[in-house]
Amino acid sequence: MNAGFSFGSFAEFLSERWSDILDLTGQHLAVVLISLVIAMAVGVLIGVVVWNRPVSRATALTAAGIAITIPSLALLALLSPILGLGWGPTVVALVFYSLLPIIRNTVVGLREVPAEVVESARGMGMGRARIMITTQLPIAWPVIITGVRVAAQLTIGIAAIAAYVAGPGLGQYIFQGLSSIGSRNAINYAVAGTVAIIILALLVDGAFILISRYTTSRGLRV
């Protein structure tokens, strides 16, 4: 069989399977967005709790830093006996790997809020929770959203590896190509999955640039 790559055969491959690729792309985007929403809720909450507590802050950042060094295949293999195959272990793993940039940037963003701004809010009679919600978090938002943006790019790549545990998304094409090396469409499967992930990553990154721009106060834009 001809296992080589040619643009002609690749174009034919895409024309025959474009609907399947779009479906897998939708799955890939969905699992990334679900994971990011969960990771953002957890990560920002942790950052808010520990940002001004040196010991807790160091512990949280160290734990998240160590966690991200665990190989993704190993983590997925450990999660699959507990959560089964498919979406469950995929979402948990993606949330796991998203926490470090979100916690770190939340802490950094809150620590960069000028002390005089907080004191002014306190002088106006605001309580701690109100200051956090109405003053500190809005000022820290550009830094926080940058952490979420980094987490998004990280999870888009790791989501492909989740095909190892029958996870949703474009990793299925990559794994199918790698597992059928030597067959006629092996390279086409791998290339199609890889290119689609790259395009998706670029589109998501562009979306986050727009989100950051339109959700940041004009006075905070650089």
mmCIF file of C-alpha atoms in Angstrom:
data_model
loop_
_atom_site.group_PDB
_atom_site.id
_atom_site.type_symbol
_atom_site.label_atom_id
_atom_site.label_comp_id
_atom_site.label_asym_id
_atom_site.label_seq_id
_atom_site.Cartn_x
_atom_site.Cartn_y
_atom_site.Cartn_z
ATOM 1 C CA MET A 1 0.000 0.000 0.000
ATOM 2 C CA ASN A 2 1.100 3.565 -0.594
ATOM 3 C CA ALA A 3 1.663 5.118 2.823
ATOM 4 C CA GLY A 4 3.190 8.320 1.451
ATOM 5 C CA PHE A 5 1.648 11.763 1.654
ATOM 6 C CA SER A 6 0.422 13.790 -1.295
ATOM 7 C CA PHE A 7 -1.695 16.925 -1.353
ATOM 8 C CA GLY A 8 -4.016 15.341 -3.907
ATOM 9 C CA SER A 9 -4.846 12.354 -1.725
ATOM 10 C CA PHE A 10 -5.091 14.612 1.331
ATOM 11 C CA ALA A 11 -7.577 16.909 -0.436
ATOM 12 C CA GLU A 12 -9.644 13.880 -1.415
ATOM 13 C CA PHE A 13 -9.458 12.606 2.162
ATOM 14 C CA LEU A 14 -10.725 15.946 3.492
ATOM 15 C CA SER A 15 -13.563 16.138 0.978
ATOM 16 C CA GLU A 16 -14.778 12.696 2.041
ATOM 17 C CA ARG A 17 -14.513 13.277 5.780
ATOM 18 C CA TRP A 18 -15.015 17.016 6.328
ATOM 19 C CA SER A 19 -18.263 16.510 8.287
ATOM 20 C CA ASP A 20 -16.537 14.002 10.569
ATOM 21 C CA ILE A 21 -13.655 16.430 11.108
ATOM 22 C CA LEU A 22 -16.064 19.258 11.947
ATOM 23 C CA ASP A 23 -17.856 17.017 14.434
ATOM 24 C CA LEU A 24 -14.590 16.056 16.138
ATOM 25 C CA THR A 25 -13.529 19.717 16.167
ATOM 26 C CA GLY A 26 -16.781 20.608 17.907
ATOM 27 C CA GLN A 27 -16.179 17.887 20.491
ATOM 28 C CA HIS A 28 -12.615 19.105 21.002
ATOM 29 C CA LEU A 29 -13.738 22.682 21.528
ATOM 30 C CA ALA A 30 -16.571 21.632 23.854
ATOM 31 C CA VAL A 31 -14.374 19.560 26.172
ATOM 32 C CA VAL A 32 -11.791 22.365 26.311
ATOM 33 C CA LEU A 33 -14.405 25.029 27.126
ATOM 34 C CA ILE A 34 -16.088 22.888 29.799
ATOM 35 C CA SER A 35 -12.710 22.196 31.405
ATOM 36 C CA LEU A 36 -11.692 25.860 31.268
ATOM 37 C CA VAL A 37 -14.904 27.027 32.926
ATOM 38 C CA ILE A 38 -14.415 24.561 35.781
ATOM 39 C CA ALA A 39 -10.692 25.324 36.084
ATOM 40 C CA MET A 40 -11.354 29.051 36.053
ATOM 41 C CA ALA A 41 -13.926 28.785 38.847
ATOM 42 C CA VAL A 42 -11.618 26.627 40.973
ATOM 43 C CA GLY A 43 -8.366 28.402 40.102
ATOM 44 C CA VAL A 44 -9.625 31.957 40.634
ATOM 45 C CA LEU A 45 -11.233 30.924 43.927
ATOM 46 C CA ILE A 46 -7.966 29.390 45.140
ATOM 47 C CA GLY A 47 -6.060 32.481 44.011
ATOM 48 C CA VAL A 48 -8.475 34.782 45.859
ATOM 49 C CA VAL A 49 -8.111 32.724 49.041
ATOM 50 C CA VAL A 50 -4.291 32.480 49.072
ATOM 51 C CA TRP A 51 -2.990 35.617 47.334
ATOM 52 C CA ASN A 52 -2.171 37.484 50.569
ATOM 53 C CA ARG A 53 -1.224 34.446 52.654
ATOM 54 C CA PRO A 54 2.471 33.620 52.009
ATOM 55 C CA VAL A 55 2.436 30.012 53.262
ATOM 56 C CA SER A 56 -0.864 29.084 51.621
ATOM 57 C CA ARG A 57 0.155 30.871 48.413
ATOM 58 C CA ALA A 58 3.467 29.021 48.202
ATOM 59 C CA THR A 59 1.755 25.711 48.960
ATOM 60 C CA ALA A 60 -0.924 26.196 46.301
ATOM 61 C CA LEU A 61 1.523 27.274 43.605
ATOM 62 C CA THR A 62 3.991 24.500 44.451
ATOM 63 C CA ALA A 63 1.262 21.854 44.393
ATOM 64 C CA ALA A 64 -0.086 23.111 41.061
ATOM 65 C CA GLY A 65 3.454 23.263 39.683
ATOM 66 C CA ILE A 66 4.188 19.686 40.698
ATOM 67 C CA ALA A 67 0.833 18.522 39.335
ATOM 68 C CA ILE A 68 1.545 19.871 35.870
ATOM 69 C CA THR A 69 4.742 17.786 35.657
ATOM 70 C CA ILE A 70 2.775 14.514 35.797
ATOM 71 C CA PRO A 71 2.781 12.972 32.282
ATOM 72 C CA SER A 72 -0.652 13.283 30.733
ATOM 73 C CA LEU A 73 -0.765 9.666 29.589
ATOM 74 C CA ALA A 74 0.016 8.496 33.118
ATOM 75 C CA LEU A 75 -2.688 10.709 34.622
ATOM 76 C CA LEU A 76 -5.276 9.558 32.087
ATOM 77 C CA ALA A 77 -4.349 5.938 32.744
ATOM 78 C CA LEU A 78 -4.822 6.480 36.484
ATOM 79 C CA LEU A 79 -8.168 8.242 36.041
ATOM 80 C CA SER A 80 -9.750 5.797 33.600
ATOM 81 C CA PRO A 81 -10.310 2.913 36.102
ATOM 82 C CA ILE A 82 -12.102 5.385 38.391
ATOM 83 C CA LEU A 83 -14.016 7.536 35.893
ATOM 84 C CA GLY A 84 -14.242 5.161 32.962
ATOM 85 C CA LEU A 85 -13.443 6.151 29.398
ATOM 86 C CA GLY A 86 -14.434 9.208 27.396
ATOM 87 C CA TRP A 87 -15.426 12.611 28.732
ATOM 88 C CA GLY A 88 -14.955 11.980 32.468
ATOM 89 C CA PRO A 89 -11.195 11.433 32.677
ATOM 90 C CA THR A 90 -10.643 13.932 29.869
ATOM 91 C CA VAL A 91 -12.370 16.805 31.682
ATOM 92 C CA VAL A 92 -10.706 16.008 35.018
ATOM 93 C CA ALA A 93 -7.254 15.836 33.412
ATOM 94 C CA LEU A 94 -7.724 19.095 31.517
ATOM 95 C CA VAL A 95 -8.930 20.893 34.651
ATOM 96 C CA PHE A 96 -5.928 19.471 36.504
ATOM 97 C CA TYR A 97 -3.446 20.880 33.977
ATOM 98 C CA SER A 98 -5.239 24.234 33.658
ATOM 99 C CA LEU A 99 -4.995 25.192 37.311
ATOM 100 C CA LEU A 100 -1.365 26.370 37.486
ATOM 101 C CA PRO A 101 -1.528 29.304 35.013
ATOM 102 C CA ILE A 102 -4.914 30.396 36.357
ATOM 103 C CA ILE A 103 -3.940 30.284 40.055
ATOM 104 C CA ARG A 104 -0.564 31.892 39.367
ATOM 105 C CA ASN A 105 -1.988 34.746 37.315
ATOM 106 C CA THR A 106 -4.804 35.352 39.793
ATOM 107 C CA VAL A 107 -2.250 35.675 42.582
ATOM 108 C CA VAL A 108 0.013 37.923 40.504
ATOM 109 C CA GLY A 109 -2.868 40.086 39.349
ATOM 110 C CA LEU A 110 -4.233 40.612 42.866
ATOM 111 C CA ARG A 111 -0.792 41.352 44.295
ATOM 112 C CA GLU A 112 -0.279 44.028 41.642
ATOM 113 C CA VAL A 113 -3.399 45.965 42.664
ATOM 114 C CA PRO A 114 -2.089 49.235 44.182
ATOM 115 C CA ALA A 115 -2.455 49.302 47.959
ATOM 116 C CA GLU A 116 -3.736 52.877 47.855
ATOM 117 C CA VAL A 117 -6.659 51.786 45.674
ATOM 118 C CA VAL A 118 -7.649 49.167 48.247
ATOM 119 C CA GLU A 119 -7.257 51.686 51.059
ATOM 120 C CA SER A 120 -9.454 54.186 49.218
ATOM 121 C CA ALA A 121 -12.165 51.551 48.782
ATOM 122 C CA ARG A 122 -11.896 50.637 52.441
ATOM 123 C CA GLY A 123 -12.143 54.325 53.376
ATOM 124 C CA MET A 124 -15.428 54.499 51.459
ATOM 125 C CA GLY A 125 -16.830 51.909 53.843
ATOM 126 C CA MET A 126 -16.565 48.859 51.597
ATOM 127 C CA GLY A 127 -16.128 45.445 53.181
ATOM 128 C CA ARG A 128 -13.437 42.953 52.203
ATOM 129 C CA ALA A 129 -15.673 40.891 49.911
ATOM 130 C CA ARG A 130 -17.046 43.956 48.154
ATOM 131 C CA ILE A 131 -13.553 45.378 47.629
ATOM 132 C CA MET A 132 -12.452 42.073 46.123
ATOM 133 C CA ILE A 133 -15.426 41.844 43.743
ATOM 134 C CA THR A 134 -15.748 45.483 42.695
ATOM 135 C CA THR A 135 -12.141 46.693 42.845
ATOM 136 C CA GLN A 136 -9.396 44.076 43.090
ATOM 137 C CA LEU A 137 -10.696 41.456 40.660
ATOM 138 C CA PRO A 138 -11.569 43.984 37.906
ATOM 139 C CA ILE A 139 -8.083 45.506 38.156
ATOM 140 C CA ALA A 140 -6.463 42.050 38.176
ATOM 141 C CA TRP A 141 -8.672 40.795 35.331
ATOM 142 C CA PRO A 142 -6.221 41.429 32.426
ATOM 143 C CA VAL A 143 -3.613 39.278 34.172
ATOM 144 C CA ILE A 144 -6.154 36.603 35.109
ATOM 145 C CA ILE A 145 -7.534 36.307 31.568
ATOM 146 C CA THR A 146 -3.969 35.919 30.285
ATOM 147 C CA GLY A 147 -3.602 32.901 32.564
ATOM 148 C CA VAL A 148 -6.851 31.467 31.217
ATOM 149 C CA ARG A 149 -5.583 32.076 27.678
ATOM 150 C CA VAL A 150 -2.400 30.125 28.447
ATOM 151 C CA ALA A 151 -4.485 27.345 29.997
ATOM 152 C CA ALA A 152 -6.653 27.213 26.874
ATOM 153 C CA GLN A 153 -3.673 26.615 24.601
ATOM 154 C CA LEU A 154 -2.337 23.993 26.999
ATOM 155 C CA THR A 155 -5.617 22.096 27.167
ATOM 156 C CA ILE A 156 -6.190 22.145 23.410
ATOM 157 C CA GLY A 157 -2.958 20.202 22.990
ATOM 158 C CA ILE A 158 -3.487 17.838 25.922
ATOM 159 C CA ALA A 159 -7.062 17.103 24.826
ATOM 160 C CA ALA A 160 -5.618 15.348 21.776
ATOM 161 C CA ILE A 161 -3.805 12.883 24.045
ATOM 162 C CA ALA A 162 -7.107 12.056 25.754
ATOM 163 C CA ALA A 163 -7.966 9.898 22.750
ATOM 164 C CA TYR A 164 -5.817 7.349 24.598
ATOM 165 C CA VAL A 165 -8.817 6.836 26.925
ATOM 166 C CA ALA A 166 -11.439 7.261 24.181
ATOM 167 C CA GLY A 167 -11.720 10.965 24.909
ATOM 168 C CA PRO A 168 -13.619 13.245 22.527
ATOM 169 C CA GLY A 169 -11.995 15.370 19.872
ATOM 170 C CA LEU A 170 -9.427 15.437 17.132
ATOM 171 C CA GLY A 171 -6.976 13.209 18.953
ATOM 172 C CA GLN A 172 -9.031 10.296 17.647
ATOM 173 C CA TYR A 173 -7.795 11.034 14.130
ATOM 174 C CA ILE A 174 -4.186 11.349 15.277
ATOM 175 C CA PHE A 175 -4.302 8.070 17.209
ATOM 176 C CA GLN A 176 -6.072 6.346 14.323
ATOM 177 C CA GLY A 177 -3.333 7.473 11.966
ATOM 178 C CA LEU A 178 -0.542 6.402 14.303
ATOM 179 C CA SER A 179 -2.138 3.021 14.959
ATOM 180 C CA SER A 180 -2.504 2.269 11.247
ATOM 181 C CA ILE A 181 0.940 3.291 9.966
ATOM 182 C CA GLY A 182 1.492 1.699 6.574
ATOM 183 C CA SER A 183 -2.110 1.915 5.491
ATOM 184 C CA ARG A 184 -3.304 4.207 2.694
ATOM 185 C CA ASN A 185 -4.772 6.961 4.883
ATOM 186 C CA ALA A 186 -2.619 6.698 8.004
ATOM 187 C CA ILE A 187 -0.716 9.923 7.357
ATOM 188 C CA ASN A 188 -3.851 11.695 6.175
ATOM 189 C CA TYR A 189 -5.589 10.922 9.473
ATOM 190 C CA ALA A 190 -2.631 12.162 11.522
ATOM 191 C CA VAL A 191 -2.102 15.304 9.435
ATOM 192 C CA ALA A 192 -5.810 16.178 9.372
ATOM 193 C CA GLY A 193 -6.090 15.882 13.154
ATOM 194 C CA THR A 194 -2.902 17.862 13.761
ATOM 195 C CA VAL A 195 -3.739 20.685 11.347
ATOM 196 C CA ALA A 196 -7.284 20.983 12.717
ATOM 197 C CA ILE A 197 -5.909 21.284 16.265
ATOM 198 C CA ILE A 198 -3.491 24.016 15.181
ATOM 199 C CA ILE A 199 -6.278 25.955 13.453
ATOM 200 C CA LEU A 200 -8.537 25.536 16.495
ATOM 201 C CA ALA A 201 -5.769 26.770 18.806
ATOM 202 C CA LEU A 202 -5.265 29.883 16.679
ATOM 203 C CA LEU A 203 -9.007 30.626 16.596
ATOM 204 C CA VAL A 204 -9.375 30.160 20.356
ATOM 205 C CA ASP A 205 -6.356 32.364 21.015
ATOM 206 C CA GLY A 206 -7.838 35.059 18.784
ATOM 207 C CA ALA A 207 -11.137 34.772 20.652
ATOM 208 C CA PHE A 208 -9.357 35.280 23.972
ATOM 209 C CA ILE A 209 -7.613 38.378 22.642
ATOM 210 C CA LEU A 210 -11.024 39.830 21.798
ATOM 211 C CA ILE A 211 -12.509 38.737 25.135
ATOM 212 C CA SER A 212 -9.631 40.350 26.991
ATOM 213 C CA ARG A 213 -10.010 43.557 25.025
ATOM 214 C CA TYR A 214 -13.753 43.931 25.488
ATOM 215 C CA THR A 215 -13.910 42.826 29.131
ATOM 216 C CA THR A 216 -11.047 45.011 30.356
ATOM 217 C CA SER A 217 -11.756 48.520 31.540
ATOM 218 C CA ARG A 218 -10.498 51.099 29.041
ATOM 219 C CA GLY A 219 -8.313 52.690 31.706
ATOM 220 C CA LEU A 220 -6.458 49.374 32.233
ATOM 221 C CA ARG A 221 -5.682 48.678 28.579
ATOM 222 C CA VAL A 222 -2.070 49.070 27.546
#
